[in-house]
Coordinates of C-alpha atoms and ligand atoms in Angstrom, one line a residue:
Chain A
M1 CA 20.0 -12.3 -18.4
K2 CA 16.3 -11.6 -18.4
K3 CA 15.7 -14.4 -20.9
R4 CA 17.7 -16.9 -18.8
N5 CA 15.5 -16.1 -15.8
L6 CA 12.4 -16.6 -17.8
I7 CA 13.7 -20.0 -19.0
L8 CA 14.5 -21.0 -15.5
T9 CA 11.1 -20.1 -14.4
I10 CA 9.4 -22.1 -17.1
I11 CA 11.6 -25.1 -16.3
S12 CA 10.6 -24.9 -12.7
I13 CA 6.9 -24.8 -13.6
I14 CA 7.4 -27.8 -15.8
V15 CA 9.2 -29.6 -12.9
L16 CA 6.3 -28.7 -10.7
A17 CA 3.9 -30.1 -13.2
I18 CA 5.8 -33.3 -13.3
F19 CA 5.7 -33.5 -9.6
I20 CA 2.0 -32.9 -9.5
F21 CA 1.5 -35.6 -12.2
Y22 CA 3.5 -38.0 -10.0
A23 CA 1.8 -37.0 -6.7
D24 CA -1.6 -37.2 -8.3
S25 CA -1.2 -40.9 -8.9
N26 CA 1.2 -42.0 -6.2
F27 CA 0.4 -40.0 -3.1
D28 CA -2.3 -41.2 -0.8
A29 CA -5.5 -39.2 -0.3
Y30 CA -4.3 -37.6 2.9
Q31 CA -1.0 -36.4 1.4
V32 CA -2.8 -35.0 -1.6
R33 CA -5.3 -33.2 0.6
I34 CA -2.5 -31.5 2.5
L35 CA -0.8 -30.5 -0.7
N36 CA -4.0 -29.0 -1.9
L37 CA -4.4 -27.1 1.3
C38 CA -0.8 -25.8 1.0
A39 CA -1.6 -24.4 -2.5
I40 CA -4.9 -22.9 -1.3
Y41 CA -3.3 -21.3 1.7
T42 CA -0.7 -19.9 -0.6
I43 CA -3.5 -18.2 -2.6
L44 CA -5.2 -17.0 0.6
G45 CA -1.9 -15.8 2.1
L46 CA -0.9 -13.9 -1.0
S47 CA -4.3 -12.2 -1.3
M48 CA -4.2 -11.1 2.3
N49 CA -0.6 -9.9 1.9
L50 CA -1.6 -7.7 -1.0
I51 CA -4.0 -5.8 1.3
N52 CA -2.2 -6.0 4.6
G53 CA 1.5 -6.3 3.7
F54 CA 1.9 -4.4 0.4
T55 CA -0.8 -1.7 0.8
G56 CA -0.5 -1.5 4.6
L57 CA -4.2 -1.8 5.3
F58 CA -5.0 -3.6 8.5
S59 CA -7.9 -5.7 7.3
L60 CA -9.3 -8.6 9.2
G61 CA -12.2 -9.5 6.9
H62 CA -10.6 -12.3 4.9
A63 CA -12.7 -15.1 6.2
G64 CA -15.8 -13.1 5.1
F65 CA -14.5 -12.8 1.5
M66 CA -13.7 -16.5 1.5
A67 CA -17.2 -17.3 2.7
V68 CA -18.7 -15.3 -0.2
G69 CA -16.4 -17.1 -2.7
A70 CA -17.0 -20.5 -1.2
Y71 CA -20.8 -20.2 -1.1
T72 CA -21.0 -18.7 -4.6
T73 CA -18.9 -21.5 -6.1
A74 CA -20.7 -24.2 -4.2
L75 CA -24.2 -23.0 -5.2
L76 CA -23.2 -22.7 -8.8
T77 CA -21.5 -26.1 -9.1
M78 CA -23.7 -28.3 -7.0
S79 CA -25.9 -30.7 -8.9
L80 CA -29.7 -30.1 -8.9
A81 CA -30.2 -33.3 -6.9
A82 CA -27.7 -32.2 -4.3
K83 CA -29.4 -28.9 -4.0
E84 CA -32.8 -30.5 -3.5
Q85 CA -31.4 -32.7 -0.8
N86 CA -29.7 -29.8 1.1
F87 CA -32.6 -27.4 0.9
F88 CA -35.3 -29.3 2.7
M89 CA -36.2 -26.6 5.2
Q90 CA -36.8 -24.0 2.5
P91 CA -36.4 -24.4 -1.2
L92 CA -33.4 -22.6 -2.9
V93 CA -34.2 -19.4 -4.7
A94 CA -34.4 -19.1 -8.4
P95 CA -32.3 -19.1 -10.6
L96 CA -29.8 -20.9 -8.4
N97 CA -32.2 -23.9 -8.1
S98 CA -32.1 -24.6 -11.8
I99 CA -28.5 -23.9 -12.9
V100 CA -25.3 -25.9 -12.7
W101 CA -22.1 -24.3 -13.9
P102 CA -18.7 -25.7 -14.6
F103 CA -16.0 -25.3 -12.0
L104 CA -13.8 -22.5 -13.5
P105 CA -16.6 -20.0 -14.2
S106 CA -18.0 -20.8 -10.8
L107 CA -14.7 -20.0 -9.2
L108 CA -14.4 -16.8 -11.1
A109 CA -17.9 -15.9 -10.1
G110 CA -17.0 -16.6 -6.5
G111 CA -14.0 -14.3 -6.8
L112 CA -16.1 -11.5 -8.5
M113 CA -18.8 -11.7 -5.8
A114 CA -16.1 -11.4 -3.1
A115 CA -14.6 -8.4 -4.9
F116 CA -18.1 -6.8 -5.2
V117 CA -18.7 -7.3 -1.5
A118 CA -15.2 -5.8 -0.9
Y119 CA -16.3 -2.8 -3.0
L120 CA -19.5 -2.4 -0.9
I121 CA -17.8 -2.6 2.5
G122 CA -14.7 -0.7 1.3
A123 CA -16.7 2.4 0.5
P124 CA -17.2 3.2 4.2
A125 CA -14.5 1.1 5.8
L126 CA -11.5 2.2 3.7
R127 CA -12.1 5.8 4.8
L128 CA -11.1 4.7 8.2
K129 CA -7.5 4.5 9.4
G130 CA -5.4 1.8 11.0
D131 CA -7.1 0.2 14.0
Y132 CA -10.6 1.5 13.0
L133 CA -10.3 -0.3 9.7
A134 CA -9.3 -3.5 11.5
I135 CA -12.4 -3.3 13.8
A136 CA -14.7 -2.5 10.9
T137 CA -13.4 -5.4 8.7
L138 CA -13.5 -7.7 11.7
G139 CA -17.2 -6.8 12.2
F140 CA -17.8 -7.3 8.5
G141 CA -16.5 -10.9 8.8
E142 CA -18.8 -11.7 11.6
I143 CA -21.8 -10.0 10.0
I144 CA -21.3 -12.1 6.8
R145 CA -21.5 -15.2 9.0
V146 CA -24.7 -14.0 10.7
I147 CA -26.2 -13.2 7.3
F148 CA -25.3 -16.6 5.9
T149 CA -26.8 -18.3 9.0
N150 CA -30.1 -16.5 8.4
T151 CA -30.6 -16.6 4.6
Q152 CA -32.1 -20.1 4.7
N153 CA -33.3 -20.1 1.1
I154 CA -29.9 -19.1 -0.3
T155 CA -27.2 -20.5 1.9
N156 CA -29.2 -23.2 3.8
G157 CA -28.5 -21.3 7.0
A158 CA -26.7 -23.1 9.8
L159 CA -27.1 -26.4 8.2
G160 CA -24.5 -25.5 5.6
L161 CA -24.1 -27.1 2.2
K162 CA -23.2 -30.7 1.7
G163 CA -22.3 -32.6 -1.5
I164 CA -20.3 -29.9 -3.2
P165 CA -18.6 -31.6 -6.2
S166 CA -15.0 -32.3 -5.4
S167 CA -13.5 -30.6 -8.4
T168 CA -10.5 -29.3 -6.6
N169 CA -7.5 -31.4 -7.3
L170 CA -3.7 -30.7 -7.4
W171 CA -4.0 -29.3 -11.0
W172 CA -6.6 -26.8 -10.0
S173 CA -5.1 -25.7 -6.7
F174 CA -1.5 -25.4 -7.9
G175 CA -2.5 -24.0 -11.3
I176 CA -4.5 -21.2 -9.7
A177 CA -1.8 -20.7 -7.1
I178 CA 0.7 -20.1 -9.9
V179 CA -1.6 -17.8 -11.7
T180 CA -2.1 -15.9 -8.4
I181 CA 1.6 -15.6 -7.9
I182 CA 2.2 -14.3 -11.4
V183 CA -0.7 -11.8 -11.3
L184 CA 0.2 -10.5 -7.9
L185 CA 3.9 -10.2 -8.7
S186 CA 3.1 -8.3 -11.9
L187 CA 0.7 -6.0 -10.0
I188 CA 3.1 -5.3 -7.1
N189 CA 5.9 -4.4 -9.5
S190 CA 3.7 -2.1 -11.6
S191 CA 3.0 1.6 -11.2
Y192 CA -0.1 0.6 -9.2
G193 CA 1.9 -1.6 -6.9
R194 CA 4.3 1.2 -6.3
A195 CA 1.3 3.4 -5.4
F196 CA 0.2 0.7 -2.9
K197 CA 3.6 0.6 -1.3
A198 CA 3.7 4.4 -1.1
I199 CA 0.4 4.3 0.8
R200 CA 1.9 1.8 3.1
E201 CA 5.0 3.9 3.7
D202 CA 3.3 7.2 4.2
E203 CA -0.3 8.1 3.4
I204 CA 0.2 11.8 3.7
A205 CA 3.2 11.9 1.4
A206 CA 1.5 9.5 -1.1
E207 CA -1.6 11.7 -1.3
S208 CA 0.6 14.7 -1.7
M209 CA 2.3 13.0 -4.7
G210 CA -1.1 12.8 -6.4
I211 CA -2.2 9.3 -5.4
N212 CA -5.9 9.0 -4.8
L213 CA -5.9 7.1 -1.5
F214 CA -9.4 5.8 -1.6
K215 CA -9.2 4.6 -5.2
H216 CA -6.0 2.8 -4.7
K217 CA -7.0 1.2 -1.4
S218 CA -10.2 0.0 -3.1
I219 CA -8.3 -1.5 -6.0
S220 CA -6.0 -3.4 -3.6
F221 CA -8.9 -4.4 -1.4
M222 CA -11.0 -5.7 -4.3
I223 CA -8.2 -7.6 -6.0
G224 CA -7.2 -9.2 -2.6
A225 CA -10.9 -10.1 -2.0
F226 CA -11.1 -11.6 -5.5
F227 CA -8.4 -14.1 -4.8
A228 CA -9.7 -14.7 -1.3
G229 CA -13.0 -15.6 -2.9
V230 CA -11.4 -17.9 -5.4
G231 CA -9.4 -19.6 -2.6
G232 CA -12.6 -20.0 -0.6
G233 CA -14.2 -21.6 -3.7
L234 CA -11.4 -24.1 -4.0
L235 CA -11.4 -24.9 -0.3
G236 CA -15.2 -25.5 -0.3
S237 CA -14.8 -27.9 -3.2
L238 CA -11.9 -29.6 -1.6
L239 CA -13.8 -30.2 1.7
G240 CA -17.1 -31.1 0.1
T241 CA -19.1 -29.3 2.8
I242 CA -19.2 -25.8 4.1
D243 CA -21.2 -24.0 6.9
P244 CA -21.0 -20.6 8.4
L245 CA -19.0 -21.7 11.4
M246 CA -16.1 -22.6 9.2
F247 CA -15.6 -18.9 8.4
R248 CA -15.0 -17.7 11.9
F249 CA -12.2 -15.2 12.8
L250 CA -9.9 -18.2 13.5
L251 CA -9.7 -18.7 9.7
T252 CA -8.6 -15.1 9.2
F253 CA -6.1 -15.5 12.1
N254 CA -4.6 -18.6 10.4
I255 CA -3.9 -16.6 7.3
L256 CA -2.6 -13.6 9.2
L257 CA -0.2 -16.1 10.9
I258 CA 1.1 -17.2 7.5
I259 CA 1.8 -13.7 6.3
V260 CA 3.3 -12.4 9.5
L261 CA 5.6 -15.4 9.8
G262 CA 6.5 -15.3 6.2
G263 CA 7.2 -11.6 6.0
M264 CA 4.6 -8.8 5.5
S265 CA 5.9 -7.6 2.1
S266 CA 7.3 -10.8 0.6
V267 CA 5.6 -13.0 -1.9
T268 CA 8.3 -15.6 -1.4
G269 CA 7.9 -15.5 2.3
T270 CA 4.2 -16.0 2.1
I271 CA 4.5 -19.0 -0.2
I272 CA 7.1 -20.7 2.1
S273 CA 5.1 -19.9 5.2
A274 CA 1.9 -21.2 3.7
F275 CA 3.5 -24.6 3.1
V276 CA 5.3 -24.7 6.4
I277 CA 2.3 -23.6 8.5
T278 CA -0.2 -25.9 6.7
I279 CA 2.0 -28.9 7.1
A280 CA 2.9 -28.0 10.7
Q281 CA -0.8 -27.7 11.5
E282 CA -1.3 -31.3 10.3
V283 CA 1.9 -32.7 11.9
L284 CA 1.1 -31.1 15.2
R285 CA -2.5 -32.3 15.3
F286 CA -1.4 -34.9 17.9
L287 CA -1.1 -32.0 20.4
D288 CA -4.9 -31.8 20.6
E289 CA -5.2 -35.5 21.1
P290 CA -4.8 -37.2 24.5
M291 CA -1.1 -37.6 25.2
N292 CA 0.3 -40.4 27.3
F293 CA 3.2 -39.3 29.5
G294 CA 3.5 -42.7 31.2
F295 CA 2.4 -41.4 34.6
A296 CA -0.7 -39.6 33.2
V297 CA -2.7 -39.1 30.1
V298 CA -3.3 -35.4 29.4
Q299 CA -5.5 -33.9 26.8
I300 CA -5.4 -30.2 26.3
T301 CA -7.8 -29.2 23.6
G302 CA -6.6 -26.2 21.6
L303 CA -2.9 -26.7 22.6
R304 CA -2.0 -26.6 18.9
M305 CA -3.5 -23.2 18.5
V306 CA -1.8 -22.0 21.7
I307 CA 1.5 -23.0 20.2
F308 CA 0.9 -21.1 16.9
S309 CA -0.4 -18.1 18.8
A310 CA 2.7 -18.1 21.0
L311 CA 4.9 -18.4 17.9
L312 CA 3.1 -15.4 16.4
M313 CA 3.7 -13.4 19.5
V314 CA 7.4 -14.3 19.5
V315 CA 7.7 -13.2 15.9
V316 CA 5.9 -9.9 16.4
L317 CA 7.9 -9.1 19.5
F318 CA 11.4 -10.2 18.5
Y319 CA 11.5 -10.8 14.8
R320 CA 9.3 -8.2 13.2
N321 CA 10.2 -9.0 9.6
G322 CA 9.3 -12.6 9.8
L323 CA 11.1 -15.1 7.6
M324 CA 11.7 -12.9 4.6
G325 CA 10.8 -9.3 5.5
S326 CA 10.4 -7.6 2.2
R327 CA 13.0 -9.8 0.4
E328 CA 12.1 -11.9 -2.6
F329 CA 13.6 -15.0 -4.2
S330 CA 15.3 -14.2 -7.5
W331 CA 17.3 -16.4 -9.9
D332 CA 20.1 -13.9 -9.9
K333 CA 20.6 -14.2 -6.2
L334 CA 20.4 -18.0 -6.3
I335 CA 23.0 -18.2 -9.0
K336 CA 25.3 -15.8 -7.2
L337 CA 25.0 -18.0 -4.1
F338 CA 26.1 -21.0 -6.1
K339 CA 28.9 -19.2 -7.8
R340 CA 30.3 -18.2 -4.5
N341 CA 30.5 -21.8 -3.5
P342 CA 33.5 -23.4 -5.1
L343 CA 32.2 -26.9 -4.2
V344 CA 29.5 -26.6 -6.8
K345 CA 30.6 -27.7 -10.2
G346 CA 31.2 -24.8 -12.5
G347 CA 30.9 -22.5 -9.6
T348 CA 34.2 -20.7 -9.9
K349 CA 34.9 -18.6 -12.9
Chain B
M1 CA -3.8 37.5 -13.0
S2 CA -2.0 35.8 -10.1
L3 CA -1.2 32.1 -10.3
L4 CA -2.2 31.3 -6.7
K5 CA -4.4 33.5 -4.5
A6 CA -5.5 32.9 -0.9
D7 CA -8.3 35.1 0.1
Q8 CA -8.7 35.5 3.9
I9 CA -8.0 31.9 4.8
T10 CA -8.4 31.0 8.4
M11 CA -7.7 27.7 10.2
Q12 CA -9.0 27.0 13.7
F13 CA -8.2 24.0 15.8
G14 CA -10.7 24.0 18.5
G15 CA -10.2 27.3 20.3
L16 CA -6.8 27.9 18.6
T17 CA -6.7 30.1 15.5
A18 CA -3.5 28.8 13.9
V19 CA -3.9 31.1 10.8
N20 CA -6.1 34.1 10.8
N21 CA -7.3 35.8 7.6
F22 CA -4.2 35.0 5.6
N23 CA -4.0 36.6 2.1
L24 CA -1.5 35.6 -0.5
E25 CA -0.7 36.3 -4.1
L26 CA 1.8 34.3 -6.1
N27 CA 2.7 35.5 -9.5
K28 CA 4.3 33.4 -12.1
N29 CA 8.1 32.7 -11.7
E30 CA 8.3 34.5 -8.4
I31 CA 10.0 33.2 -5.3
V32 CA 7.9 34.1 -2.3
A33 CA 8.9 33.3 1.3
L34 CA 6.9 32.8 4.4
I35 CA 8.7 33.4 7.7
G36 CA 7.8 33.7 11.3
P37 CA 8.6 32.2 14.7
N38 CA 7.9 28.6 15.5
G39 CA 4.2 27.9 15.9
A40 CA 3.3 31.0 13.9
G41 CA 1.1 28.9 11.5
K42 CA 3.3 28.7 8.5
T43 CA 3.0 24.9 8.0
T44 CA -0.8 25.2 8.6
A45 CA -1.0 27.8 5.8
F46 CA 0.8 25.2 3.5
N47 CA -1.6 22.5 4.6
M48 CA -4.6 24.6 3.7
I49 CA -3.2 25.4 0.2
T50 CA -2.3 21.7 -0.5
G51 CA -5.6 20.4 0.7
V52 CA -4.4 18.6 3.9
Y53 CA -6.7 20.9 5.9
N54 CA -9.9 22.4 4.7
P55 CA -9.8 26.1 5.7
T56 CA -12.3 27.1 8.4
K57 CA -13.0 30.2 6.4
G58 CA -11.8 31.8 3.1
K59 CA -11.1 30.7 -0.4
I60 CA -8.0 29.6 -2.4
Y61 CA -7.8 30.1 -6.2
F62 CA -5.3 28.5 -8.5
E63 CA -5.2 29.9 -12.0
G64 CA -8.5 31.6 -11.2
K65 CA -10.2 28.4 -10.3
D66 CA -11.5 27.8 -6.8
I67 CA -9.6 24.9 -5.3
T68 CA -10.7 25.3 -1.7
G69 CA -11.6 21.9 -0.1
L70 CA -10.1 19.7 -2.9
R71 CA -8.2 16.6 -1.8
P72 CA -4.4 16.8 -1.8
D73 CA -4.0 14.4 -4.7
Q74 CA -6.4 16.6 -6.8
I75 CA -4.5 19.7 -6.0
T76 CA -1.2 18.0 -6.9
S77 CA -2.7 16.9 -10.2
L78 CA -3.6 20.5 -10.9
G79 CA 0.1 21.5 -10.5
I80 CA 0.9 22.3 -6.9
A81 CA 3.6 20.1 -5.3
R82 CA 5.2 20.3 -1.9
T83 CA 7.8 19.0 0.4
F84 CA 7.5 18.5 4.2
Q85 CA 9.1 20.1 7.2
N86 CA 10.0 16.6 8.5
I87 CA 11.1 14.7 5.5
R88 CA 8.5 12.3 4.4
L89 CA 10.2 10.0 1.9
F90 CA 8.9 6.4 1.2
K91 CA 11.7 5.2 3.4
E92 CA 11.8 1.5 2.5
L93 CA 11.7 2.2 -1.2
S94 CA 14.6 3.1 -3.5
V95 CA 15.4 6.6 -4.7
L96 CA 14.1 5.8 -8.2
E97 CA 10.9 4.3 -6.8
N98 CA 10.3 7.4 -4.8
V99 CA 10.4 9.5 -8.0
L100 CA 8.4 6.9 -10.0
I101 CA 5.6 7.1 -7.5
A102 CA 5.3 10.8 -8.2
N103 CA 4.7 9.9 -11.9
H104 CA 1.8 7.7 -11.1
L105 CA -0.7 10.5 -11.3
N106 CA -0.1 10.8 -15.0
V107 CA -0.6 7.1 -15.7
K108 CA -3.6 6.6 -18.1
S109 CA -3.6 2.8 -18.1
N110 CA -5.9 1.1 -15.7
V111 CA -4.9 -1.6 -13.3
F112 CA -5.7 -4.5 -15.7
E113 CA -3.5 -3.0 -18.4
A114 CA -0.7 -2.8 -15.8
I115 CA -1.2 -6.4 -14.5
F116 CA -1.3 -7.9 -18.0
K117 CA 1.5 -5.6 -19.2
L118 CA -0.5 -4.4 -22.2
P119 CA 1.3 -2.1 -24.8
R120 CA -0.1 1.2 -23.6
Y121 CA 1.0 0.5 -20.0
M122 CA 4.4 -0.8 -21.1
K123 CA 5.0 2.4 -23.1
E124 CA 4.0 4.5 -20.1
E125 CA 6.2 2.5 -17.7
K126 CA 9.2 2.8 -20.0
S127 CA 8.8 6.6 -20.5
M128 CA 8.2 7.1 -16.8
I129 CA 11.4 5.3 -16.0
S130 CA 13.5 7.2 -18.4
K131 CA 12.0 10.5 -17.3
S132 CA 12.7 9.7 -13.7
I133 CA 16.3 8.7 -14.3
E134 CA 16.8 11.9 -16.3
L135 CA 15.4 13.9 -13.5
L136 CA 17.6 12.2 -10.9
D137 CA 20.6 12.9 -13.1
K138 CA 19.6 16.5 -13.4
V139 CA 19.4 17.0 -9.6
G140 CA 22.6 15.1 -9.0
L141 CA 21.2 11.9 -7.5
G142 CA 21.7 9.7 -10.6
D143 CA 24.3 7.5 -9.0
L144 CA 22.1 6.8 -6.0
K145 CA 19.0 5.7 -7.8
Y146 CA 19.0 2.1 -6.6
E147 CA 19.8 3.0 -3.0
K148 CA 17.2 2.7 -0.3
S149 CA 16.0 6.3 0.2
S150 CA 16.4 6.3 4.0
S151 CA 20.1 5.4 3.6
L152 CA 20.8 8.7 1.9
P153 CA 22.6 11.4 4.0
Y154 CA 20.3 14.1 5.3
G155 CA 21.0 16.8 2.7
K156 CA 20.5 14.3 -0.2
Q157 CA 17.2 13.2 1.3
R158 CA 16.0 16.8 1.2
R159 CA 17.1 17.0 -2.4
L160 CA 15.3 13.8 -3.2
E161 CA 12.1 15.1 -1.7
I162 CA 12.3 18.1 -3.9
A163 CA 13.1 15.9 -6.9
R164 CA 10.1 13.8 -6.1
A165 CA 7.8 16.9 -6.0
L166 CA 9.3 18.0 -9.3
A167 CA 8.3 14.6 -10.8
T168 CA 4.6 15.5 -10.5
N169 CA 5.2 18.3 -13.1
P170 CA 4.2 21.2 -10.8
K171 CA 3.7 24.8 -11.7
I172 CA 4.1 25.8 -8.1
L173 CA 6.5 24.2 -5.7
L174 CA 5.9 24.6 -2.0
L175 CA 9.0 24.0 0.2
D176 CA 8.5 23.7 4.0
E177 CA 11.8 24.6 5.6
P178 CA 14.1 23.1 3.0
A179 CA 17.2 24.2 4.8
A180 CA 16.2 23.0 8.3
G181 CA 19.1 21.1 9.9
M182 CA 21.6 22.1 7.3
N183 CA 25.1 23.5 7.8
P184 CA 26.0 26.8 6.1
K185 CA 27.7 25.0 3.2
E186 CA 24.7 22.8 2.6
T187 CA 22.4 25.8 2.9
E188 CA 24.4 27.7 0.3
D189 CA 24.2 24.7 -2.1
L190 CA 20.5 24.4 -1.5
T191 CA 19.9 28.1 -2.3
S192 CA 21.6 27.8 -5.7
F193 CA 19.8 24.5 -6.3
I194 CA 16.4 26.3 -5.7
K195 CA 17.4 29.0 -8.1
E196 CA 18.5 26.5 -10.6
I197 CA 15.3 24.4 -10.6
K198 CA 13.2 27.5 -10.7
E199 CA 14.7 28.3 -14.1
Q200 CA 15.0 24.8 -15.4
F201 CA 11.4 23.8 -14.6
D202 CA 9.8 27.2 -15.1
L203 CA 8.6 27.2 -11.5
T204 CA 6.9 29.5 -9.1
I205 CA 8.2 28.9 -5.6
F206 CA 6.6 29.5 -2.2
M207 CA 8.7 28.5 0.7
I208 CA 8.8 28.5 4.4
E209 CA 12.3 29.2 5.7
H210 CA 14.0 30.2 8.9
H211 CA 17.5 30.8 7.5
M212 CA 17.5 34.5 6.7
Q213 CA 20.5 33.9 4.6
V214 CA 18.4 31.8 2.2
V215 CA 15.3 34.0 2.3
M216 CA 16.9 37.4 1.9
G217 CA 19.0 36.2 -1.0
I218 CA 16.4 34.8 -3.3
S219 CA 12.9 35.9 -2.6
N220 CA 11.0 38.5 -4.4
V221 CA 8.4 38.9 -1.7
I222 CA 8.3 37.9 2.0
Y223 CA 5.3 37.3 4.2
V224 CA 5.7 37.4 7.9
L225 CA 3.4 35.5 10.2
D226 CA 3.2 35.8 14.0
Y227 CA 0.5 33.9 16.0
G228 CA -1.4 33.3 12.8
I229 CA -1.5 37.0 11.9
T230 CA 0.3 38.5 8.9
I231 CA 2.4 41.2 10.5
A232 CA 4.2 42.3 7.4
Q233 CA 4.7 41.7 3.7
G234 CA 7.1 43.2 1.2
S235 CA 10.5 43.0 -0.4
P236 CA 13.4 41.6 1.6
Y237 CA 14.7 45.1 2.2
D238 CA 11.3 46.2 3.7
I239 CA 11.1 43.2 5.9
Q240 CA 14.6 43.5 7.3
N241 CA 13.8 47.0 8.4
N242 CA 10.3 46.4 9.7
Q243 CA 10.0 47.2 13.4
K244 CA 7.2 44.6 14.0
V245 CA 9.2 41.9 12.4
I246 CA 12.3 42.6 14.5
E247 CA 10.1 42.5 17.6
A248 CA 8.5 39.2 16.7
Y249 CA 11.9 37.6 16.1
L250 CA 13.6 39.1 19.1
G251 CA 10.6 38.6 21.4
V252 CA 11.0 42.1 22.9
S253 CA 10.8 45.6 21.6
E254 CA 13.8 47.8 21.9
N255 CA 11.6 50.5 23.3
D256 CA 10.6 48.3 26.2
A257 CA 14.1 48.1 27.6
Ligands
LIG401 N1 -3.6 19.4 13.4 C1 -3.5 20.3 14.4 N2 -4.3 20.3 15.5 C2 -4.2 21.1 16.5 N3 -3.3 22.2 16.5 C3 -2.5 22.3 15.4 C4 -2.5 21.3 14.3 N4 -1.6 21.7 13.5 C5 -1.0 22.8 14.0 N5 -1.5 23.1 15.1 C6 -1.1 24.3 16.0 O1 -1.2 25.4 15.1 C7 -0.1 26.3 15.5 C8 0.7 26.6 14.2 O2 1.4 25.4 13.9 P1 2.3 25.3 12.6 O3 1.5 25.8 11.4 O4 2.9 24.0 12.5 O5 3.5 26.4 12.9 P2 4.8 26.7 12.1 O6 4.9 25.8 10.9 O7 4.7 28.1 11.8 O8 5.9 26.4 13.1 C9 0.7 25.7 16.6 O9 0.2 26.2 17.8 C10 0.3 24.2 16.5 O10 0.4 23.6 17.7
LIG402 MG1 6.2 24.4 10.4

């Protein structure tokens, strides 16, 4: 049984690889870009869901971790010429001004930097509970932005960075998304993952069962931040330019939207939701444009965001569990579903 | 030497002294009960011993070592486990997961070994699962191991909470009103269950209980709290015939009438 599931999983990954191979050469640039965004938002959604959904920490600092990852990756991968062009106000500090790293180690460095920052802010913030943690992490996200706006010789301040090598492609984004899924599933189903869920369910009981709250919250927070940093690095490389304004609270809000709609303790839900929301954000872009109703032309800037915010409110008020709640996809369930349906060949036994 | 000793512990909440100069001595393999009217400070005494509250004053010693002010998880690791007056299971998780979580404190592998399923972790995971299943079988919850814990009937939830505490390998088990909300039949089952696990797991038990039926039957020593003050301590026989205890429970003295 276990073996069959493993084989099915490997087959699906191969099918996905074939799809990427096809999409890579046949889809137009716009479609490829959206697919990349879907995969990157999957990584970001999963990393936030580890912290907020599985460990039950109400953290709103995700954009901050992404910023750390995006800037680290960008500064390590940019060519020396590009660096010189960007930093005309103040030269870039050593040793960043003389090194160019390959993409993968730069992404990992971005993730590690984000995890390190998570460690630093977690030390005070993770001792706070519930709403206070949300406020502290929200503050952190904004502080990071202010710092990045003012460290001219490291981040180029408000001007941002342009000419980041566009290394992100479907192979990188989907490859890393799959690695993220595998790592996080393994973590969530391990003894550590159970400890996280225990903290989510009841902190006092968890602590009384011998779980060191601060240590386990920190582990979850740092691993979540690591993947947020990697996702930020991929995003920066996909877009080619980054600046502090990109990492406003709105970005955290978008990811929060994904995990709430998908289900706060479901990996499957987050993946589905990341794709649906990312595509919907693109499809509904016309809402922000001027619309011709025949009798009048109306333009409501931000209407798209209003729709998503309203959707979030509806889900939180009437459908708390989101799409999947804490349920997960499994091959066993899928096969059972087919077996019950006699119309499917070989379905009855 | 006593296993657990509380020396003049006091807990103040603002102006309220919930527990005042409480002294306790638990010897190995005893069953000791703590009784007293609602609001007497019994749960607060538990919370000080288990590290939930840091006593305002006084010291707590476990096996001769000062444990005052340690965190609850540290105290549990040393060998003091507890249950709660209002059941606190991990509701969304299965019966088995509830018990597995209580095994986590013994896991030596770090988080990377767990993520990458390295041999040491896999060995620990396997032994933790078989140990937990064995424990659930022992306490009669084996058939329910994959049920969501909150779907269990009340009496079974109480039993699971005790099993979960046992999974931490305690030397002392603290039970906060284990028979609360139980009918006489369930109470009787529970009493024999407590005696059983005491023998099987070589435990020392300290419990808060209202049901005199439970307390009088199985405890070696009884402490009585009233408004945070220890008004009596002694054998069940002594306590039953203690005038102060009768007054505290009836609210009036017979001489007043
Ligand atoms: N965290 C707290 N803050 C303030 N007062 C508390 C707290 N915990 C308990 N108390 C008070 O301490 C007294 C003793 O409570 P408790 O120990 O729960 O009593 P018991 O378990 O004997 O019924 C009560 O008056 C209660 O209101
Ligand atoms: Mg109480």
